[in-house]
Coordinates of C-alpha atoms and ligand atoms in Angstrom, one line a residue:
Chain A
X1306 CA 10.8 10.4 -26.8
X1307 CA 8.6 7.1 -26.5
X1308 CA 6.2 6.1 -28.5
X1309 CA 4.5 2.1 -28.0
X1310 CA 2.0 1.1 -30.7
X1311 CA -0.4 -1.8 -29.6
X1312 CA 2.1 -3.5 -27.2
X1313 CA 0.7 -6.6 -25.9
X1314 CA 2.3 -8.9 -22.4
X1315 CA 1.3 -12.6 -22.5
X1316 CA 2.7 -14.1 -19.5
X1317 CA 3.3 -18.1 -20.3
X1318 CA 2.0 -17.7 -24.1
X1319 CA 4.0 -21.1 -24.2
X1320 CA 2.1 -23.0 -21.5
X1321 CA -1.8 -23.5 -20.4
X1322 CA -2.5 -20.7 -18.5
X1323 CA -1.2 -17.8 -20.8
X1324 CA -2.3 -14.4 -19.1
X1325 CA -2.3 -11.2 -20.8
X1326 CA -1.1 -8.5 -18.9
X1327 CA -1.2 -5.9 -21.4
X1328 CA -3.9 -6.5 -24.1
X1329 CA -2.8 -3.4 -26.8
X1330 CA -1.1 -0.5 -25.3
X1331 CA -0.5 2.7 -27.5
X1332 CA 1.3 5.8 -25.6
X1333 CA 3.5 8.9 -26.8
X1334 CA 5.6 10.8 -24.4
X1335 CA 7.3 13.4 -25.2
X1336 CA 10.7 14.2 -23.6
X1337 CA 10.9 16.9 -20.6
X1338 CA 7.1 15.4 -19.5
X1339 CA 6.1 14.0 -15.9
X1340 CA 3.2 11.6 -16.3
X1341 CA 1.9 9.2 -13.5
X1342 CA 0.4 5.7 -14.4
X1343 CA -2.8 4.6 -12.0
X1344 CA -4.8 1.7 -11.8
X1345 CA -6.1 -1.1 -9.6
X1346 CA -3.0 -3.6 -8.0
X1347 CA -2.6 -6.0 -11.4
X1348 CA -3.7 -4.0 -13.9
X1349 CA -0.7 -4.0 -15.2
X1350 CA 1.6 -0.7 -14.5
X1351 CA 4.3 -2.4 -13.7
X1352 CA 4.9 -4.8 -16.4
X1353 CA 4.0 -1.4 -18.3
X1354 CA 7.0 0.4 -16.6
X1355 CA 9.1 -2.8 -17.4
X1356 CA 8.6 -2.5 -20.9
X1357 CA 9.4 1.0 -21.4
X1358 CA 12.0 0.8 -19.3
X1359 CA 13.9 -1.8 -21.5
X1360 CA 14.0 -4.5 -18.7
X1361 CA 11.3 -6.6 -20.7
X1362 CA 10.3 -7.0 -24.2
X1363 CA 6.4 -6.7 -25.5
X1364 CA 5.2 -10.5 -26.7
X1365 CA 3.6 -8.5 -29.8
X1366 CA 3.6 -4.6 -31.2
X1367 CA 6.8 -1.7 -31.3
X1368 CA 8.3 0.0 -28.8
X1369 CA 10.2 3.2 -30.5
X1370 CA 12.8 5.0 -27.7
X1371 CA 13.9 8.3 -29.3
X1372 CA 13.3 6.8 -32.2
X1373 CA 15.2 3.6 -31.8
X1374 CA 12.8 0.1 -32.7
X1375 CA 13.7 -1.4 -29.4
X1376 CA 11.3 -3.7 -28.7
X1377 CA 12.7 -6.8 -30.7
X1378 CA 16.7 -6.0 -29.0
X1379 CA 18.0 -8.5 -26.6
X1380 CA 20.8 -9.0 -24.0
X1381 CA 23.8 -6.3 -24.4
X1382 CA 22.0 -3.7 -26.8
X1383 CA 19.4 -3.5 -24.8
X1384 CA 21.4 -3.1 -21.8
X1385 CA 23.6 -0.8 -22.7
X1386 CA 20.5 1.7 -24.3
X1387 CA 18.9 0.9 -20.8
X1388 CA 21.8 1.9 -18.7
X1389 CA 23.0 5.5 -20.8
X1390 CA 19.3 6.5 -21.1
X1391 CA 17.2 5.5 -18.1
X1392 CA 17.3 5.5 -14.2
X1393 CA 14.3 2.6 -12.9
X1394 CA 13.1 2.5 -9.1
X1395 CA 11.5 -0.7 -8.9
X1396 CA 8.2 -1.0 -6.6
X1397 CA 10.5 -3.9 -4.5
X1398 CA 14.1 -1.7 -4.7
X1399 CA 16.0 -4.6 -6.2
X1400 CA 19.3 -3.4 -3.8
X1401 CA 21.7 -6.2 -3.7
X1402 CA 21.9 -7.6 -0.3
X1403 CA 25.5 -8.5 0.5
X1404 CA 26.1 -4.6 -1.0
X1405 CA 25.9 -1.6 0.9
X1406 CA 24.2 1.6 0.0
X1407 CA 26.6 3.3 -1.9
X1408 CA 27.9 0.8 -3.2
X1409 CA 24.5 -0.2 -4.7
X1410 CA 23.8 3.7 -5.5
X1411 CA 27.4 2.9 -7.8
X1412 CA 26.4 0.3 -9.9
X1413 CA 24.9 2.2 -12.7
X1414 CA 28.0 3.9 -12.8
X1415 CA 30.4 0.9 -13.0
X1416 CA 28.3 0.1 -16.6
X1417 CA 29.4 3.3 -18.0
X1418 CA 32.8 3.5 -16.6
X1419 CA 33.3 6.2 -14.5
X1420 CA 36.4 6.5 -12.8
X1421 CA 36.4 5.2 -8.8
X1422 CA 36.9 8.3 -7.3
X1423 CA 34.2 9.9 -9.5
X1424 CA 31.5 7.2 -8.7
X1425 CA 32.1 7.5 -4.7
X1426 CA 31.6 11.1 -4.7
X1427 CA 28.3 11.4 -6.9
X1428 CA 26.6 7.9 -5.3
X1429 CA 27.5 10.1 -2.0
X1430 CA 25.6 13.2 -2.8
X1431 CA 22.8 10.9 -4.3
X1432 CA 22.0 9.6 -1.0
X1433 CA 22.7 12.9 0.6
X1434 CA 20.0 14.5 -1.6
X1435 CA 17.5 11.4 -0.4
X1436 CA 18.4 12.5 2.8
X1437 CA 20.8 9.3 3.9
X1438 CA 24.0 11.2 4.5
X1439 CA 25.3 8.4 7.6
X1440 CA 23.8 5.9 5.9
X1441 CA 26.7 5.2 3.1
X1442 CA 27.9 2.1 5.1
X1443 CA 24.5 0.0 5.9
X1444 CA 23.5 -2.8 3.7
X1445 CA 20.0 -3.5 2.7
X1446 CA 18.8 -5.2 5.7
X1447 CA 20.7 -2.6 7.7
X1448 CA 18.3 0.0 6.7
X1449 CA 14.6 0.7 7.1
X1450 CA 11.5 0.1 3.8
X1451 CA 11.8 3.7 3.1
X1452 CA 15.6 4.2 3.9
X1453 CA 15.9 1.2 1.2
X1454 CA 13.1 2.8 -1.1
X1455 CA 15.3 5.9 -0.7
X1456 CA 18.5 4.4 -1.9
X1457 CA 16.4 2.7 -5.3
X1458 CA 16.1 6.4 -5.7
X1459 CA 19.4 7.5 -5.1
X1460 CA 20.6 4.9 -7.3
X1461 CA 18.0 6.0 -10.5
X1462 CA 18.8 9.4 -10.8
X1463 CA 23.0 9.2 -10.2
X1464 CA 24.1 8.4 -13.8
X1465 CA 22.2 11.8 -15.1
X1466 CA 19.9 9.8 -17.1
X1467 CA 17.3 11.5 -19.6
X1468 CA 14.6 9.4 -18.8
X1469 CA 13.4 8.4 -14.6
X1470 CA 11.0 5.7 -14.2
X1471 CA 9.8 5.0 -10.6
X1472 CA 7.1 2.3 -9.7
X1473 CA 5.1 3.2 -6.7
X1474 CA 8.5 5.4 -5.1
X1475 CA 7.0 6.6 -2.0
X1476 CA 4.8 3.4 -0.7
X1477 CA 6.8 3.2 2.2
X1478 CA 7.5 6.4 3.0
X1479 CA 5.9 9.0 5.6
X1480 CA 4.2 12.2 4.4
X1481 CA 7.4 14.2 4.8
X1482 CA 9.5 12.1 3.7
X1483 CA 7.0 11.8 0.4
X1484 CA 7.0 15.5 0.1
X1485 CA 10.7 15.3 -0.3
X1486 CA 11.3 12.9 -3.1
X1487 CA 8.2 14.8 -4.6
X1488 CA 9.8 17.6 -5.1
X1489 CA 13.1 16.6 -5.9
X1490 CA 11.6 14.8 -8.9
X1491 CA 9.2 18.2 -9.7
X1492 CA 13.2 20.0 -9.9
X1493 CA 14.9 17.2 -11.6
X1494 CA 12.0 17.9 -14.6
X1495 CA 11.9 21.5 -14.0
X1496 CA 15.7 22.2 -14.0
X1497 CA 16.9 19.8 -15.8
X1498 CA 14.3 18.9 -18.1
X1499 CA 14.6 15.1 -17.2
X1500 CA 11.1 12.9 -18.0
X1501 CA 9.7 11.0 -15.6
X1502 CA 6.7 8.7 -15.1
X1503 CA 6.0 7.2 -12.1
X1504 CA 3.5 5.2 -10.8
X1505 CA 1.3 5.5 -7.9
X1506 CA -2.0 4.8 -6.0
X1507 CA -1.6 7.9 -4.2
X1508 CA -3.7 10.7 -5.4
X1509 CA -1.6 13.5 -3.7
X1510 CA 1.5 11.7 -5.1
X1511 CA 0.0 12.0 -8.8
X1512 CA -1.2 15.7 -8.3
X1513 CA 2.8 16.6 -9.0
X1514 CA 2.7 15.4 -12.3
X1515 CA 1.2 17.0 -15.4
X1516 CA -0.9 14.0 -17.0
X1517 CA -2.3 11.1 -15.6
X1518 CA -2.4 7.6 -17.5
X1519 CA -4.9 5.3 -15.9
X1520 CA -4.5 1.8 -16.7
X1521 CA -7.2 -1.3 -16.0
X1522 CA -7.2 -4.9 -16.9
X1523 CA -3.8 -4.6 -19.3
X1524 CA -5.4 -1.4 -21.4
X1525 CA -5.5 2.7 -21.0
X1526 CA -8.2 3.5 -20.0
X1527 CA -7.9 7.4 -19.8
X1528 CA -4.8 9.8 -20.5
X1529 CA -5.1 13.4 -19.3
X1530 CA -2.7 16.3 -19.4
X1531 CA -3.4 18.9 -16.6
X1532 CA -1.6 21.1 -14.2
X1533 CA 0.9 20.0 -11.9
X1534 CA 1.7 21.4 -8.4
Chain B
X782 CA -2.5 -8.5 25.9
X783 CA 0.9 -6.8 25.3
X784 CA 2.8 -4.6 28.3
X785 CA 6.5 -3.2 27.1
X786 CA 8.4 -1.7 29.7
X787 CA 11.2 0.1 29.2
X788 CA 12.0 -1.7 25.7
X789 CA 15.2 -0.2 23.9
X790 CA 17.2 -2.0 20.6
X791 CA 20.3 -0.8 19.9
X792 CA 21.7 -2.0 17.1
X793 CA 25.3 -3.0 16.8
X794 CA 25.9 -2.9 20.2
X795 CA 28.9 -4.7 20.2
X796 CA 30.5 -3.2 17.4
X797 CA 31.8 0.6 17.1
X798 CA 29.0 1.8 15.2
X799 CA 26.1 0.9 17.8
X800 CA 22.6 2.9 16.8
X801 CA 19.9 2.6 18.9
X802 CA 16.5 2.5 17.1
X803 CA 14.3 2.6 20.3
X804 CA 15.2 4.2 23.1
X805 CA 12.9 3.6 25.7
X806 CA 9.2 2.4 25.0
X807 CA 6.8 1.6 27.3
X808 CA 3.2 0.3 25.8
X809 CA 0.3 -1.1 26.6
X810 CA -2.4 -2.4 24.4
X811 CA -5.7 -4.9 25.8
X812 CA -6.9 -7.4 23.9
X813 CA -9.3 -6.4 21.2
X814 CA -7.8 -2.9 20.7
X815 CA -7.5 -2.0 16.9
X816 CA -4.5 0.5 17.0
X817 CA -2.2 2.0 14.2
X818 CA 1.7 3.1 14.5
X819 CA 2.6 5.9 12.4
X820 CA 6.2 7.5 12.2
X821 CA 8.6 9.3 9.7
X822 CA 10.8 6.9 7.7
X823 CA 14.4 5.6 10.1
X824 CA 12.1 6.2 13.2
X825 CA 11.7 2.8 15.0
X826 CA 8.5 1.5 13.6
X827 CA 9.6 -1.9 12.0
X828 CA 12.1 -2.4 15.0
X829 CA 8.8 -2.0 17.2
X830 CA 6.8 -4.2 15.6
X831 CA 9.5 -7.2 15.0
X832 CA 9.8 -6.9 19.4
X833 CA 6.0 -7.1 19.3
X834 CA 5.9 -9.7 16.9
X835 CA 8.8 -12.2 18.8
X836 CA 10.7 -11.8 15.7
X837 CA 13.0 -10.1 17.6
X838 CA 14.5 -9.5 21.2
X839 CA 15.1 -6.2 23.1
X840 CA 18.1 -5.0 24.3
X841 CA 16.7 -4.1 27.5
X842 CA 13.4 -3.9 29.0
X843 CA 10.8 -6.2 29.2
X844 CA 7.9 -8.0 27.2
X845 CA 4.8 -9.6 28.3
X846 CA 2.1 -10.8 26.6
X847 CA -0.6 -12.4 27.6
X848 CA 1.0 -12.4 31.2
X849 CA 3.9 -14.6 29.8
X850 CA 7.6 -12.7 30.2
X851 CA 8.8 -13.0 26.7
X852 CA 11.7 -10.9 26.1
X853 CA 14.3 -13.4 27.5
X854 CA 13.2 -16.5 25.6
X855 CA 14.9 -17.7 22.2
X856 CA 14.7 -20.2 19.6
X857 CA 11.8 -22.5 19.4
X858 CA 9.9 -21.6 22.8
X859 CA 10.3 -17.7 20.5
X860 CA 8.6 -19.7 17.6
X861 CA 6.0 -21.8 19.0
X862 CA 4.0 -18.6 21.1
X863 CA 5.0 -16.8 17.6
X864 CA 3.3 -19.3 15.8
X865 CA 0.2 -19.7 18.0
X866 CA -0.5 -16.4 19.1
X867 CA 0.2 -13.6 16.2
X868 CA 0.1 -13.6 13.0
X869 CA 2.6 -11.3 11.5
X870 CA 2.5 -8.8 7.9
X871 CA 6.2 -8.1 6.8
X872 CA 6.8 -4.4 5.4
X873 CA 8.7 -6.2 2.8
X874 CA 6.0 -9.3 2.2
X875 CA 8.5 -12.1 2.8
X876 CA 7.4 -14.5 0.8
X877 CA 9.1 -17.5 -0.2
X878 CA 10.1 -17.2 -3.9
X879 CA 9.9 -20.7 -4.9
X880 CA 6.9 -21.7 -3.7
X881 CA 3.0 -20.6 -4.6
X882 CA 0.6 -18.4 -3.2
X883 CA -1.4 -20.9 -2.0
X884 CA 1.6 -22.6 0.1
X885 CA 3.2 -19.5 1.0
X886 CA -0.4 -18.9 2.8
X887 CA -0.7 -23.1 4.4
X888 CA 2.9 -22.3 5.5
X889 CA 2.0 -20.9 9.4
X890 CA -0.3 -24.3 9.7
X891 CA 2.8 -26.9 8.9
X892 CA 4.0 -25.4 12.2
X893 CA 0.6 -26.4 14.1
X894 CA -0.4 -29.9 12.3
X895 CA -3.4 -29.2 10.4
X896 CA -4.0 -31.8 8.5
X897 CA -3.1 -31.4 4.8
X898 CA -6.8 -31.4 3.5
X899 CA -7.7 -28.6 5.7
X900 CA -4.4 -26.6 5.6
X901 CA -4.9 -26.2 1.6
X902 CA -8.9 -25.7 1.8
X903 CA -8.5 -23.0 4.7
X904 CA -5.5 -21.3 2.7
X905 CA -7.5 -21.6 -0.2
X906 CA -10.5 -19.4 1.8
X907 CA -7.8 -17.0 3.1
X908 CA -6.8 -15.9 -0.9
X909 CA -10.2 -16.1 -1.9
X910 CA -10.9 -13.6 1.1
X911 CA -8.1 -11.3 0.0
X912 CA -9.5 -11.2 -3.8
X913 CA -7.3 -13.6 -5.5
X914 CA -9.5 -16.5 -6.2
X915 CA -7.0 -18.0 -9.4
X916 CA -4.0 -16.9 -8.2
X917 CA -3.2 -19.6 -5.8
X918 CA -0.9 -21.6 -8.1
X919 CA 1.4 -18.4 -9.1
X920 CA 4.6 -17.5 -7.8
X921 CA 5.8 -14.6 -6.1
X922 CA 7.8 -13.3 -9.3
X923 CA 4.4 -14.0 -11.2
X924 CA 2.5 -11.7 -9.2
X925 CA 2.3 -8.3 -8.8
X926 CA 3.5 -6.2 -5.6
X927 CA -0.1 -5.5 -4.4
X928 CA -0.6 -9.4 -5.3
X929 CA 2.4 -9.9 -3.5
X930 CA 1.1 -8.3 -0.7
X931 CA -2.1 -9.5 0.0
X932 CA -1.1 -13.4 0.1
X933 CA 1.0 -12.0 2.8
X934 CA -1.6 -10.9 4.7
X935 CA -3.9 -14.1 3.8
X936 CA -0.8 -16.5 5.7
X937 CA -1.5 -13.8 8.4
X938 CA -4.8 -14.4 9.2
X939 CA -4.7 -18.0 8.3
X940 CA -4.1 -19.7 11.2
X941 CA -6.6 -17.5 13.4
X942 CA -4.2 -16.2 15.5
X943 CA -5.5 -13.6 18.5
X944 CA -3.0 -10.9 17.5
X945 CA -2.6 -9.5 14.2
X946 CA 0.6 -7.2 13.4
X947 CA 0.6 -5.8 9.7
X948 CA 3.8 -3.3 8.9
X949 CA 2.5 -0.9 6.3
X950 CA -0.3 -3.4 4.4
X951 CA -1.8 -1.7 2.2
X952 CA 1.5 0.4 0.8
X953 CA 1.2 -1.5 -3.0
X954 CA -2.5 -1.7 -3.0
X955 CA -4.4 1.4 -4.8
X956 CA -7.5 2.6 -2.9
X957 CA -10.1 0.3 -4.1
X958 CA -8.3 -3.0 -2.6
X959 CA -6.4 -0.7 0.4
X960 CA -10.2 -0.1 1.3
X961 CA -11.4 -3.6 0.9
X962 CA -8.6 -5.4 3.1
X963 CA -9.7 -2.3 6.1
X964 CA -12.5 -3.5 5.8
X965 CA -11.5 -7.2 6.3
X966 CA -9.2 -6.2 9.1
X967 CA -12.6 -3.6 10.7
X968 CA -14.7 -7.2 10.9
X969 CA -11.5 -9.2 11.7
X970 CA -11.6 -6.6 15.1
X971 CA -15.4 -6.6 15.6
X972 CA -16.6 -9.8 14.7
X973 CA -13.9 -12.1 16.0
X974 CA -12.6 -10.1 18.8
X975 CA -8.7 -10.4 17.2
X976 CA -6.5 -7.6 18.2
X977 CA -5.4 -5.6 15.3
X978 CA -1.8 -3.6 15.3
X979 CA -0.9 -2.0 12.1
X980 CA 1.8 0.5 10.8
X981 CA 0.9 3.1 8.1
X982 CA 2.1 6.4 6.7
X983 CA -1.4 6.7 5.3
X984 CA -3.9 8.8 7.4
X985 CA -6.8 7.7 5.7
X986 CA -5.5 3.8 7.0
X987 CA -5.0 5.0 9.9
X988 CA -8.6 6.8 10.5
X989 CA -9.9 3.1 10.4
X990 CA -8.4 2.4 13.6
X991 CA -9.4 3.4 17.5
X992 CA -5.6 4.5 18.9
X993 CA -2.8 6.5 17.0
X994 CA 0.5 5.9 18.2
X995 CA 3.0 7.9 17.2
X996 CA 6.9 7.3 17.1
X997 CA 10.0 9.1 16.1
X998 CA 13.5 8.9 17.1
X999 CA 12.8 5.3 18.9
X1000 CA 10.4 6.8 21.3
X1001 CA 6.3 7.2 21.8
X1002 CA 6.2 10.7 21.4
X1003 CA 2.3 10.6 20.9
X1004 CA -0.5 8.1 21.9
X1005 CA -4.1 8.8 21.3
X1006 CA -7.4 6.9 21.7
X1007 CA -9.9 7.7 19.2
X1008 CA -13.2 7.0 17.2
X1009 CA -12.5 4.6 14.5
X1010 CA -14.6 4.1 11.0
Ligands
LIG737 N1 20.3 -4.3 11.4 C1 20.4 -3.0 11.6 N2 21.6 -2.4 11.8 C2 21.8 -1.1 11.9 N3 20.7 -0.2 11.9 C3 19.5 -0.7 11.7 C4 19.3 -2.1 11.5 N4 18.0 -2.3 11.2 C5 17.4 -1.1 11.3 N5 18.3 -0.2 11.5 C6 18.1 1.3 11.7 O1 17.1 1.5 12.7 C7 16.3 2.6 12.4 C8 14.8 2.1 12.5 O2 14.5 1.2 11.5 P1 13.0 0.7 11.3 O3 13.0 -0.3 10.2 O4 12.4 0.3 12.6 O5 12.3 2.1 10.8 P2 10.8 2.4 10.3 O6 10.2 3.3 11.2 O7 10.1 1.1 10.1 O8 11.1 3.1 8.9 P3 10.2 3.0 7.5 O9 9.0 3.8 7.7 O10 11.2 3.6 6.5 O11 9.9 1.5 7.2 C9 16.6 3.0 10.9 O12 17.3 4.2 11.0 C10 17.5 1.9 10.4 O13 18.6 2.4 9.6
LIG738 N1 5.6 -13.7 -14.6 C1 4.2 -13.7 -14.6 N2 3.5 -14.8 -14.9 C2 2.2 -14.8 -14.8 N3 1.4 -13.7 -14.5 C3 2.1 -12.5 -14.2 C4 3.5 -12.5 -14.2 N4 3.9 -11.3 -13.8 C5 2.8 -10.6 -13.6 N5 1.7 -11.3 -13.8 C6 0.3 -10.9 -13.7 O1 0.1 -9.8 -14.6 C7 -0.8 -8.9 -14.0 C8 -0.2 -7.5 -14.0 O2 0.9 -7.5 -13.1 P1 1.6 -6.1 -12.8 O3 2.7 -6.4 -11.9 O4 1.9 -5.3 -14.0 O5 0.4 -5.3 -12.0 P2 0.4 -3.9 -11.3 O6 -0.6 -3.0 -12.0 O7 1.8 -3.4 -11.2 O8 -0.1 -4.2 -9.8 P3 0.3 -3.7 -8.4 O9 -0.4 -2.3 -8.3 O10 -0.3 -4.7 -7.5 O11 1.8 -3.6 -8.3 C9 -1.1 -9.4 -12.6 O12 -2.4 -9.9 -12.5 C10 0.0 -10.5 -12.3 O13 -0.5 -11.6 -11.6
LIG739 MG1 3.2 -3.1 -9.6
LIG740 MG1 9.5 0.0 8.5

């Protein structure tokens, strides 16, 4: 499903002080997987996850997204491949302010044209599955870290996408609460064979998944499958 | 230091949807104490520690800290105890996005007139302090979340402020630099006597700290002294 071949990040490679954030990544995941990236804050996971996530492009090396060379796309292509193929939880939500929660848990939708009706109903049941039912109506600052870090959720997995990427998902949520999402993604890869990689500094967050990718200083340091819970 | 009586926040109270995130706390914590707030996500922690923090007023109830009524005042007289007397950790970091690390951190000292010089040497000390010696000249959206969130907490023990209130600090930060900065806030406590009030959903955050209080629903349903690290 994704394959990167010595993908480098140089932050301001224009300027004086260009920093490399990713010095020569190389990674294969295959589809129906649940990996979980680790590693010290600014090691690089995130700009990592932004890569493969199509929401930034690698300053050297491929990136290969069932098969498609993506890494040298730009603007509407890569959009549109970003929006049909994956849902992305970004460690700071992104919701829009002035928009409340389901209307922010619709906006994949609106990209791919679902009907109104159609769009209310499943960003509903998104945020009734994160546990927000009441919630609908709140905007951003209306709504608590993890109630926010809830609807980023919501809002990832509503367009059925193959492929869930979630950065850090459950910082700001209780141990419950956690447990939840946990095991709502564990079904979303069990039942419906969806991939997801997520990162996290919890250790009992990355026991769900089945391989853990540890990242230091812009390279992988270690990549091992093993048993999930 | 800090006696609530009676403190509710209903939110929306003069609209049809009011919601009442605390419903009646009473708390009170000497100076020096080192205490953490844990809660599920929704339950009132945040709202708590914005009343605490004269970010925001109560409902009803009253606020006094350090022996001075607070709850009723607004506005500047609000700001300038703010300002001298807590420094203050947003869940969310807060930080301007236009500005760099190193004046995001000088920013709490523009309000008490330290002179230029000393405002960008201390701030300097405060980064340096929080492991991010080099970083002082990025921006927010060149930094990472756990980046993000430490010159957070460097503008909030910057200006040397008696009471320290940090809303989930270390949730970006993996458990290397989550250790170092309870470690910082440990001495903070000890050494310099500051009062220490943090919220986590992390237990092994919260074992660093001598009183658990816990909340849910808007209420102190638990409120235990303890044996800290
Ligand atoms: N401006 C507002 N208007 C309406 N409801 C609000 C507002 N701000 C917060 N709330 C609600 O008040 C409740 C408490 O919010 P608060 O942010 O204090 O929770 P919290 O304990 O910090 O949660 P978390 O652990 O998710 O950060 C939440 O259910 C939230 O939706
Ligand atoms: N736009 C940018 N310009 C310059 N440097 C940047 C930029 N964005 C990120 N960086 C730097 O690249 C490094 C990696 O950042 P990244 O966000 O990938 O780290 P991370 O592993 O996600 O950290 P955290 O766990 O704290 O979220 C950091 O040191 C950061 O300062
Ligand atoms: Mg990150
Ligand atoms: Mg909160």
């Amino acid at each position: 499903l994704i394959r990167l071949s010595d993908v480098t990040k140089i932050y301001g490679a224009e300027n004086k002080h260009p920093f490399t954030a990713l010095a020569g990544v190389s990674l294969q995941i295959e589809a129906g997987e649940f990996a979980a990236i680790m590693g010290p804050s600014g090691s690089g996971k995130s700009t990592l996850m932004h890569i493969l996530g199509c929401l930034d492009t690698p300053t050297t090396g491929e990136y290969h997204l069932e098969g498609d060379n993506v890494d040298r796309l730009r603007g509407d292509q890569l959009a549109a491949i970003r929006n049909k193929k994956i849902g992305f939880v970004f460690q700071g939500f992104n919701l829009i302010p002035r928009t409340n929660a389901v209307e922010n848990v619709e906006l994949p939708m609106l990209y791919s044209n679902t009907p109104p009706e159609e769009r209310r109903r499943r960003a509903a049941e998104a945020l009734r599955r994160m546990g927000l039912a009441g919630w609908e109506g709140n905007r951003p600052n209306e709504l608590s870290g993890g109630q926010q870090q809830r609807v980023a959720i919501a809002r990832a997995i509503v367009n059925d996408a193959p492929l869930i990427l979630a950065d850090e998902p459950t910082g700001n949520l209780d141990t419950k609460t956690s447990a939840e999402i946990m095991e709502l993604f564990v079904r979303i890869n069990r039942e419906e064979g969806k991939t997801i990689i997520l990162v996290t500094h919890e250790a009992d967050i990355a026991a769900y998944s089945r391989r853990i990718i540890r990242v230091r200083d812009g390279l992988i340091v270690d990549d091992e499958r093993r048993e999930g819970r």
